[in-house]
Coordinates of C-alpha atoms and ligand atoms in Angstrom, one line a residue:
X1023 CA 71.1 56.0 66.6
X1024 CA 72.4 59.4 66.2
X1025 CA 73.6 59.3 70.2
X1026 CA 75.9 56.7 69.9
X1027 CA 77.5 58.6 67.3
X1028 CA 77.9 62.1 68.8
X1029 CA 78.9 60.5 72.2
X1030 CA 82.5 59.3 70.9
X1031 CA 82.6 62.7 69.2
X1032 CA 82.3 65.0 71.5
X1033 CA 85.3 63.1 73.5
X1034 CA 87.3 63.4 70.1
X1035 CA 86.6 66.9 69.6
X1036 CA 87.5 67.4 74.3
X1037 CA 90.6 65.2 73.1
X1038 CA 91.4 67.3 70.4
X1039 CA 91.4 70.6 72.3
X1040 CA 92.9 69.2 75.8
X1041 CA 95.9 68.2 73.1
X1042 CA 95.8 71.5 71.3
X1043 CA 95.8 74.0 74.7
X1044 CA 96.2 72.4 77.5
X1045 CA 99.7 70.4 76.5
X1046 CA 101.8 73.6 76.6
X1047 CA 100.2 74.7 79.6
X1048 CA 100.7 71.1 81.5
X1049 CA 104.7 71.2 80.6
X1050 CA 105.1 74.8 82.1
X1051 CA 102.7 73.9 84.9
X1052 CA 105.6 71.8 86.0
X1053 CA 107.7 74.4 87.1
X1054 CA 106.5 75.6 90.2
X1055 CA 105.9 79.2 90.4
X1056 CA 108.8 80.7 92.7
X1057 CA 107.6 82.6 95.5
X1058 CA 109.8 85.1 96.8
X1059 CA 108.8 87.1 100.0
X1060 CA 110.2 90.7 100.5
X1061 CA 110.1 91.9 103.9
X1062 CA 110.4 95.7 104.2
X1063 CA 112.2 96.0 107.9
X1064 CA 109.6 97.7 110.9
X1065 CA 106.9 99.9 110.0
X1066 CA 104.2 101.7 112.2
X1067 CA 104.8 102.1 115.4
X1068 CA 108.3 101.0 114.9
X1069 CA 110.6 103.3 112.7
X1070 CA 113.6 101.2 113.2
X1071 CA 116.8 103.9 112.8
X1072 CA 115.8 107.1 112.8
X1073 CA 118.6 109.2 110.7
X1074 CA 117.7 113.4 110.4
X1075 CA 115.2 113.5 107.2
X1076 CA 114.5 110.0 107.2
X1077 CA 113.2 106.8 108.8
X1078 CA 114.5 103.5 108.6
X1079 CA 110.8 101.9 108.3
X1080 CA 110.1 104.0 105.4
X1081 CA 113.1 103.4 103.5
X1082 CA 112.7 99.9 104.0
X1083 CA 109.0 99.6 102.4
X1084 CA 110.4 102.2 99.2
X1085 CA 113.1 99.7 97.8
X1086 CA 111.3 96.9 98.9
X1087 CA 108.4 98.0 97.1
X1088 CA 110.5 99.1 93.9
X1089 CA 111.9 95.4 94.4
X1090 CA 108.6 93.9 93.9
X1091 CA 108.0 96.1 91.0
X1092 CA 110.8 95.2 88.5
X1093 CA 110.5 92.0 89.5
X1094 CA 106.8 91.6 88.5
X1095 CA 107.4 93.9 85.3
X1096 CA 110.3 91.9 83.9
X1097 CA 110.2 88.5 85.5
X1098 CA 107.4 85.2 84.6
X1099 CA 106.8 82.8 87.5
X1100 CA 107.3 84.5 90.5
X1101 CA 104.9 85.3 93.3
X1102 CA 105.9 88.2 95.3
X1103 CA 104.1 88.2 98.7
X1104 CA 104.5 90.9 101.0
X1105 CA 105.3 91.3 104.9
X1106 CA 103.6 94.5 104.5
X1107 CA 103.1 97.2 101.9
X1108 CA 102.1 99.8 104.1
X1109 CA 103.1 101.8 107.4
X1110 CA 102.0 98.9 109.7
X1111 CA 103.7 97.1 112.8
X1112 CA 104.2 93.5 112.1
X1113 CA 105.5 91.3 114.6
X1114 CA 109.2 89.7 113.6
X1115 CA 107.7 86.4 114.1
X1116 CA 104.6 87.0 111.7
X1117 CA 107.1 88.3 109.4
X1118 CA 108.3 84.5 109.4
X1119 CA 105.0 82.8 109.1
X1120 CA 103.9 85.1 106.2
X1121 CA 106.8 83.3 104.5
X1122 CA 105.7 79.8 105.5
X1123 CA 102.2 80.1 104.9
X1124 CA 103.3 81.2 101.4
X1125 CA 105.7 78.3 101.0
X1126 CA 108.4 80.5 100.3
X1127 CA 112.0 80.1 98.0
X1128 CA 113.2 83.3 99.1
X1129 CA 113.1 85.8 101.7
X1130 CA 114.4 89.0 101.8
X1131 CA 114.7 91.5 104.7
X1132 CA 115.5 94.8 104.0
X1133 CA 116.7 97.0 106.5
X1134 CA 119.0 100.3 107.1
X1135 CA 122.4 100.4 109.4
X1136 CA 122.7 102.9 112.0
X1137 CA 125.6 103.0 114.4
X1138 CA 127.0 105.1 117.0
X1139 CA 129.5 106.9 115.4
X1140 CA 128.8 108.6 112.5
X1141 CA 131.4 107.8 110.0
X1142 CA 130.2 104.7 109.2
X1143 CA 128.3 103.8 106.2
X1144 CA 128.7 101.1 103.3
X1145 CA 125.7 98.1 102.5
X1146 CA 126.6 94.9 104.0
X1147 CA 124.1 91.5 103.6
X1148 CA 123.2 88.7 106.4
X1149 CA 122.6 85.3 106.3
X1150 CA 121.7 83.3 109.6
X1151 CA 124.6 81.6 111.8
X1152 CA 126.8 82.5 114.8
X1153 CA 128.2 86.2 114.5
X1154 CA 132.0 86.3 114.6
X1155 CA 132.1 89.7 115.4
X1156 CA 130.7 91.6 118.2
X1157 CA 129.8 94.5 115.1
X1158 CA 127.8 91.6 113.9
X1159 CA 125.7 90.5 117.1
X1160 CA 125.0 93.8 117.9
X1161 CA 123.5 94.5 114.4
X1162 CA 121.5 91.3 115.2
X1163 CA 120.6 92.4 118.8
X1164 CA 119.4 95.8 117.1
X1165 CA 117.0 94.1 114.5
X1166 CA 116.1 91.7 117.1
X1167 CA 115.3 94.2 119.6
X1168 CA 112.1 95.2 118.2
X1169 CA 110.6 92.1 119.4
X1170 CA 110.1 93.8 123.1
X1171 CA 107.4 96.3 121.3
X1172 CA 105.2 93.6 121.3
X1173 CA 103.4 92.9 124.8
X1174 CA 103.5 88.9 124.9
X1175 CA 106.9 88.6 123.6
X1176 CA 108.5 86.2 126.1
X1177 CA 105.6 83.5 125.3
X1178 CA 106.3 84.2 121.9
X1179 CA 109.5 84.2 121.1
X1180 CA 110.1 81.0 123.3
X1181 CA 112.3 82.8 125.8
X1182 CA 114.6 84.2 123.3
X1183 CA 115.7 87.5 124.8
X1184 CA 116.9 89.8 121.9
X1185 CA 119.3 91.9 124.6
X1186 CA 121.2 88.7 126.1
X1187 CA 124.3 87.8 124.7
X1188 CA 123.3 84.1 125.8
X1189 CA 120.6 83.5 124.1
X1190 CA 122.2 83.9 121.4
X1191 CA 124.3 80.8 121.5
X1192 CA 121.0 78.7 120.0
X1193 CA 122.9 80.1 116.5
X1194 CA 125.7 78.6 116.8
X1195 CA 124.7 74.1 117.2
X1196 CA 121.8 75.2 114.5
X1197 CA 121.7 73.5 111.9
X1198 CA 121.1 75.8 108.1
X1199 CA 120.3 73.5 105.3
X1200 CA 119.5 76.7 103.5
X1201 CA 122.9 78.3 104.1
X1202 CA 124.5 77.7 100.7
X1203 CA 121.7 79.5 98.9
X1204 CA 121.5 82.3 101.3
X1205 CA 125.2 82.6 101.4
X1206 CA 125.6 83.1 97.3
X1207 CA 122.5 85.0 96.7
X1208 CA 123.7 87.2 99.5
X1209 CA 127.3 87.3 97.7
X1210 CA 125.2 88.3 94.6
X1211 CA 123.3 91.2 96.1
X1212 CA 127.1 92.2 97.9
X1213 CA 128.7 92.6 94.1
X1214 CA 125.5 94.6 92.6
X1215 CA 125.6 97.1 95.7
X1216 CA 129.5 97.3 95.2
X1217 CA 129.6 96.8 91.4
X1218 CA 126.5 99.0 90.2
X1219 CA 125.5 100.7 92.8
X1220 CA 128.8 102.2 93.8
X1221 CA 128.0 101.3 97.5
X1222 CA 131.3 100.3 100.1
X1223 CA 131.5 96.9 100.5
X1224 CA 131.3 95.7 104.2
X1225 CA 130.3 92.0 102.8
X1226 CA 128.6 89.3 103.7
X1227 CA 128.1 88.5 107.1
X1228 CA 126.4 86.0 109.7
X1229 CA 124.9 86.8 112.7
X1230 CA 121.6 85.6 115.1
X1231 CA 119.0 87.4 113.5
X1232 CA 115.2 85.7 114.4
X1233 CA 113.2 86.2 111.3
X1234 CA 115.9 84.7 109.6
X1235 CA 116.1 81.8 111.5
X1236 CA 112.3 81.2 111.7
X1237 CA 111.7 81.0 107.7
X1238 CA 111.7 77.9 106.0
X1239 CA 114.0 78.9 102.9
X1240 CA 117.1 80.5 101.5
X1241 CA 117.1 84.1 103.6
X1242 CA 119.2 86.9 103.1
X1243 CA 119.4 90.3 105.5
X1244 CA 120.0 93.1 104.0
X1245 CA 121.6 96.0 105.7
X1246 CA 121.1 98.9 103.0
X1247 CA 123.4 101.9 104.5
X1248 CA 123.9 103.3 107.7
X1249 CA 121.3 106.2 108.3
X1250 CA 123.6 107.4 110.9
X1251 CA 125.8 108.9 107.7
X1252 CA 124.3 111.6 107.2
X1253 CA 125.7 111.1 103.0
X1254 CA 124.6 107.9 103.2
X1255 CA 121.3 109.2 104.3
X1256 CA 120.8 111.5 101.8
X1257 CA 121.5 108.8 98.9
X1258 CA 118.8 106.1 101.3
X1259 CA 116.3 109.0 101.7
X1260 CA 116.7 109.8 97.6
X1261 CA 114.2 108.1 95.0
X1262 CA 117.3 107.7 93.0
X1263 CA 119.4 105.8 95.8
X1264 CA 116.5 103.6 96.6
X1265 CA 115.8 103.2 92.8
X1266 CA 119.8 101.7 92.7
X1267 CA 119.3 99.7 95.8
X1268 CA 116.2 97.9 94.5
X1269 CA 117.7 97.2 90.8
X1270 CA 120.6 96.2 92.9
X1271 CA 118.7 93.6 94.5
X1272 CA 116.6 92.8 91.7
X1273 CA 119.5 91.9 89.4
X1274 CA 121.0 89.9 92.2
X1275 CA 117.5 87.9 92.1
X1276 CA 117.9 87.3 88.8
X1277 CA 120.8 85.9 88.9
X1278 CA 120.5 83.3 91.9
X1279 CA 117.3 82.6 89.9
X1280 CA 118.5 82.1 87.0
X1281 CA 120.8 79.4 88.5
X1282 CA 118.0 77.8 90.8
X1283 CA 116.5 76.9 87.3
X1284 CA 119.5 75.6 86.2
X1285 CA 119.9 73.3 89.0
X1286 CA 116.4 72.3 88.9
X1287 CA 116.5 71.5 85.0
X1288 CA 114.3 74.3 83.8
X1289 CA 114.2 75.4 80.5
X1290 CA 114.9 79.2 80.2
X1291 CA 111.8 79.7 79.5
X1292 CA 111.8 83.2 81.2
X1293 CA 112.3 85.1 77.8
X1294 CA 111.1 88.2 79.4
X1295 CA 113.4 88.6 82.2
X1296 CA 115.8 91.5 81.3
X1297 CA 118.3 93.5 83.2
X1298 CA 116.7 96.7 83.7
X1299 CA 119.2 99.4 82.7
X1300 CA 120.1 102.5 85.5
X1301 CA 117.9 104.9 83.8
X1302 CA 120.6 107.5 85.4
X1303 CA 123.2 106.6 87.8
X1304 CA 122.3 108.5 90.7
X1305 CA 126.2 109.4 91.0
X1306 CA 125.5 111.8 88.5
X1307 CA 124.0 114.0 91.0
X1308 CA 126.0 117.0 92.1
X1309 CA 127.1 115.6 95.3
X1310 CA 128.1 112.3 93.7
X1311 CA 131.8 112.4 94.8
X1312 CA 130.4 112.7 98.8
X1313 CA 128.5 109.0 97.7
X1314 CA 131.9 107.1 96.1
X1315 CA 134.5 108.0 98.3
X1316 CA 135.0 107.7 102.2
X1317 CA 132.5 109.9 104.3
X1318 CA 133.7 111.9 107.5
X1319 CA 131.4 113.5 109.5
X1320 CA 128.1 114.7 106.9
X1321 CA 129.2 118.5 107.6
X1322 CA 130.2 119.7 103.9
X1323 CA 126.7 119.1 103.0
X1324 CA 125.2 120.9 105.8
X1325 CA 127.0 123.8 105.1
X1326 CA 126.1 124.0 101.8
X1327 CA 122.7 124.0 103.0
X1328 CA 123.1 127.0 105.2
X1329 CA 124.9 128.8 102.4
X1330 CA 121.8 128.4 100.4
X1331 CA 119.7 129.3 102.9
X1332 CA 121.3 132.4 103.5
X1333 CA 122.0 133.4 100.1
X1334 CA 117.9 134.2 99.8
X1335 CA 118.3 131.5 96.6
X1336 CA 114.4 131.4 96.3
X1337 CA 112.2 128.1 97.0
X1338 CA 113.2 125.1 95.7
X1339 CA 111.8 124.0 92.6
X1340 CA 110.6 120.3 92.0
X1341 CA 110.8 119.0 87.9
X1342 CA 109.9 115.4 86.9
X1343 CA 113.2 114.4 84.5
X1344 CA 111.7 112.2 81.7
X1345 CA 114.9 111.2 79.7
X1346 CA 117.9 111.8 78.4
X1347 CA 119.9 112.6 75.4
X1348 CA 123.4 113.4 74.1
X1349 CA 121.2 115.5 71.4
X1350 CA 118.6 117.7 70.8
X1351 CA 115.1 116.4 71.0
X1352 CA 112.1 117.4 68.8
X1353 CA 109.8 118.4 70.9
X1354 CA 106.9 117.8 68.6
X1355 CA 108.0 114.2 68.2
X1356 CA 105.5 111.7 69.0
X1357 CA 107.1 110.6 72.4
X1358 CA 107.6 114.4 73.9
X1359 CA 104.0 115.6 72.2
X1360 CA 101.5 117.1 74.4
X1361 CA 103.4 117.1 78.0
X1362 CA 102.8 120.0 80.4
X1363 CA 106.1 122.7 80.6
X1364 CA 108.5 120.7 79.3
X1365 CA 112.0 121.6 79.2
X1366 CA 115.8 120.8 79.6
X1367 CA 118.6 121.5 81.0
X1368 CA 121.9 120.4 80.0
X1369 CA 124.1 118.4 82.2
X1370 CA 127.5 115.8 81.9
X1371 CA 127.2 116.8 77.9
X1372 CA 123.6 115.7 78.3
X1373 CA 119.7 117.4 77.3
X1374 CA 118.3 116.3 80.5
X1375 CA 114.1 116.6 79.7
X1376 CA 111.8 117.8 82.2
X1377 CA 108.1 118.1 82.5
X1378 CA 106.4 120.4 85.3
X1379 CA 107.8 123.3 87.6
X1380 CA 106.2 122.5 90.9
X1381 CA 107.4 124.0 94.6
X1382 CA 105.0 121.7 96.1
X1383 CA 106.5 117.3 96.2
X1384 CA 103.0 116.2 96.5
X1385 CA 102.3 117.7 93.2
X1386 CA 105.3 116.8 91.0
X1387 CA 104.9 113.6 92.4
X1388 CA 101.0 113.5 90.9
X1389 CA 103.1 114.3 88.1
X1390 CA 105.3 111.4 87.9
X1391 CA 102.1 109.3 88.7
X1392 CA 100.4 110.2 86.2
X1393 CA 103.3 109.8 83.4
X1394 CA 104.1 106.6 85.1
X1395 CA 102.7 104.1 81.9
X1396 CA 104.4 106.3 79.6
X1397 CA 108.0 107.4 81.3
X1398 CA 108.1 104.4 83.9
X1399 CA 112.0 105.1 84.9
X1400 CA 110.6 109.3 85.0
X1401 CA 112.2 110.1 88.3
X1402 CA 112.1 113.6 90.5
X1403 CA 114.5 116.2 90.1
X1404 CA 115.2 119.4 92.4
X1405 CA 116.2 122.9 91.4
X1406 CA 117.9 126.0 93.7
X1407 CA 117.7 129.0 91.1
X1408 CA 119.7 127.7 88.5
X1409 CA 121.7 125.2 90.7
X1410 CA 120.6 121.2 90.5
X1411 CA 120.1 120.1 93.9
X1412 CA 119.4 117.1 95.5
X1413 CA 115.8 116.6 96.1
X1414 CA 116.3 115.3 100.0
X1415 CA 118.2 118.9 100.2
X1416 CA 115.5 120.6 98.6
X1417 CA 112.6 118.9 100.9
X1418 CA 115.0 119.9 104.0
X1419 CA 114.8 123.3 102.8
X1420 CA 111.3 123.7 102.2
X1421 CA 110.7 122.2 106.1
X1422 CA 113.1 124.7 107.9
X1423 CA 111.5 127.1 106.9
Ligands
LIG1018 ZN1 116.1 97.3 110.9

């Protein structure tokens, strides 16, 4: 009978195929996706620090967002799950459960410094324990604090008063068993903020802060710059500083990954994890020298701003910079071919290549949207008359006036 001879064969032919494309996929389906949860500080009705062109909440969700990004561009098997990805208020402790529910191996907070007096600035990362310093608790206190915008807190939160010094003590008979991880990816991000992102080291540090200690895995807070500085500001507030931050980070991820595979005994099979290159240092901005070296009080730059102001300069114009070169580009080559007022300027022994002439962000920004498949590290530039400005400066001019 024909049927018991096609029975046996169709199992041959299922056996055959199973071995042929589902083998590879069964040894890679042993290594468990990594699921790495960035959690972009405040949001909605909470702006966190509030520095003078800026909000904390929405620097937090920029680099956090840029995080994500280069992560899912250049790196296989990981999961990024959001706390948020828009202007929304999400309770610290929900911030915590997203991570659980999502089984995380990483979470990352991302927040912004501010402190009372205004010569302070430099990045500095968290992990969970007992703050040495009272600098420290207060940072925590601060982050904590936002727990009291929520109306149930003290069911919530167990008791836990974010403003008492005492109930802070639960840090210190806690026991971490993530605290080796956090501590060297947070020593990782510490060297990338110091190393490429010219930032001043203020190191790693421990302190009480809740949404660290209520997530199940390796967690790092991450204390960006102090908004308070108005310098540091500037650089937070800038697409370019938050561009550094984030590949800051990123690279730091790749590294404490790259050794979590290790550990575990995975293959590098994560061929298409690169380090991204800084497309352009944002040091090489005019005001770089105000970024590298120690800040006083913000003023310089403010009076630079009135000087502009009063010198009747013109508006502020806003170009999309698509790349750079030490020579002279065709500008009927393939690459530059068909792109809407482009130009160059020449800068640090540079052709610096821009595309549109807009006084209006919103529209140079549709600019860099729409380029965004084919100049992906494309990033805004500002212009004062002839003079390269900084586009924060540029935006602060347009709103005086
Ligand atoms: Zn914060």
């Amino acid at each position: 009978m024909p049927m018991e001879f096609n029975i046996p064969m169709k199992y041959l032919v299922l056996l055959l195929f199973s071995f042929l494309f589902l083998s590879p996929l069964a040894t890679n389906a042993q290594k468990k996706e990594f699921v790495l949860v960035l959690d972009a500080g405040h949001g909605g009705r909470d702006p966190g620090a509030v520095g003078k062109i800026s909000k904390e909440k929405d620097i937090t969700l920029a680099v956090a967002r840029k995080v994500g990004d280069l992560v899912e561009k250049n790196m296989r098997n990981v999961k990024i799950v959001y706390t948020r990805k828009t202007d929304v208020f999400i309770p610290l402790e929900q911030r915590a459960s997203i991570a659980n529910d999502n089984h995380a191996d990483m979470f990352i907070s991302i927040h912004v410094n501010a402190a009372k007096s205004k010569a302070a600035y430099g990045a500095e990362t968290y992990t969970l324990g007992l703050a040495k310093t009272k600098a420290n608790l207060d940072v925590a206190m601060t982050e904590n604090s936002v727990i009291l915008l929520e109306d149930d807190y003290q069911t919530r939160y167990r008791g836990f008063d974010p403003n008492s010094v005492d109930s802070y003590i639960m840090f210190e008979f806690m026991m971490d068993k993530y605290l080796d991880n956090s501590i060297s990816f947070a020593t990782y991000i510490q060297n990338q903020f110091v190393g490429a992102a010219k930032r001043y080291d203020r190191g790693v540090r421990q302190a009480g802060f809740w949404v660290l200690h209520r997530s199940a895995c390796p967690s790092v807070l991450v204390e960006l710059g102090f908004i308070s500085n108005y310098n540091e500001e500037l650089y937070l507030a800038s697409t370019g500083g938050q561009r550094e931050m984030a590949q800051a980070i990123y690279h730091a991820f790749v590294k404490y990954k790259g050794s979590y595979d290790k550990k575990l005994g995975y293959a590098r099979t994560d061929a298409n994890e690169k380090v991204v290159s800084f497309a352009e240092p944002y040091v090489n901005e005019p005001v770089e020298q105000a970024y590298t070296q120690p800040v006083n009080s913000g003023q310089e730059t403010q009076s630079t701003v009135s000087t502009q102001e009063q010198s009747g300069a013109g508006q502020p114009i806003f170009k999309l910079q698509i790349t750079a070169s030490t020579k002279k580009l065709n500008t009927n080559s393939s690459n530059l071919k068909g792109l809407k007022s482009l130009d160059f300027y020449q800068e640090g022994g540079y052709y610096k290549y821009t595309v549109g002439a807009e006084t209006n962000y919103e529209n140079i920004d549709q600019i860099r949207l729409d380029l965004k498949n084919r100049f992906p590290d494309a990033f805004i530039i500002a212009f004062l008359g002839d003079k390269k400005i900084p586009v924060q400066e540029a935006l602060k001019l347009i709103k005086d006036k």
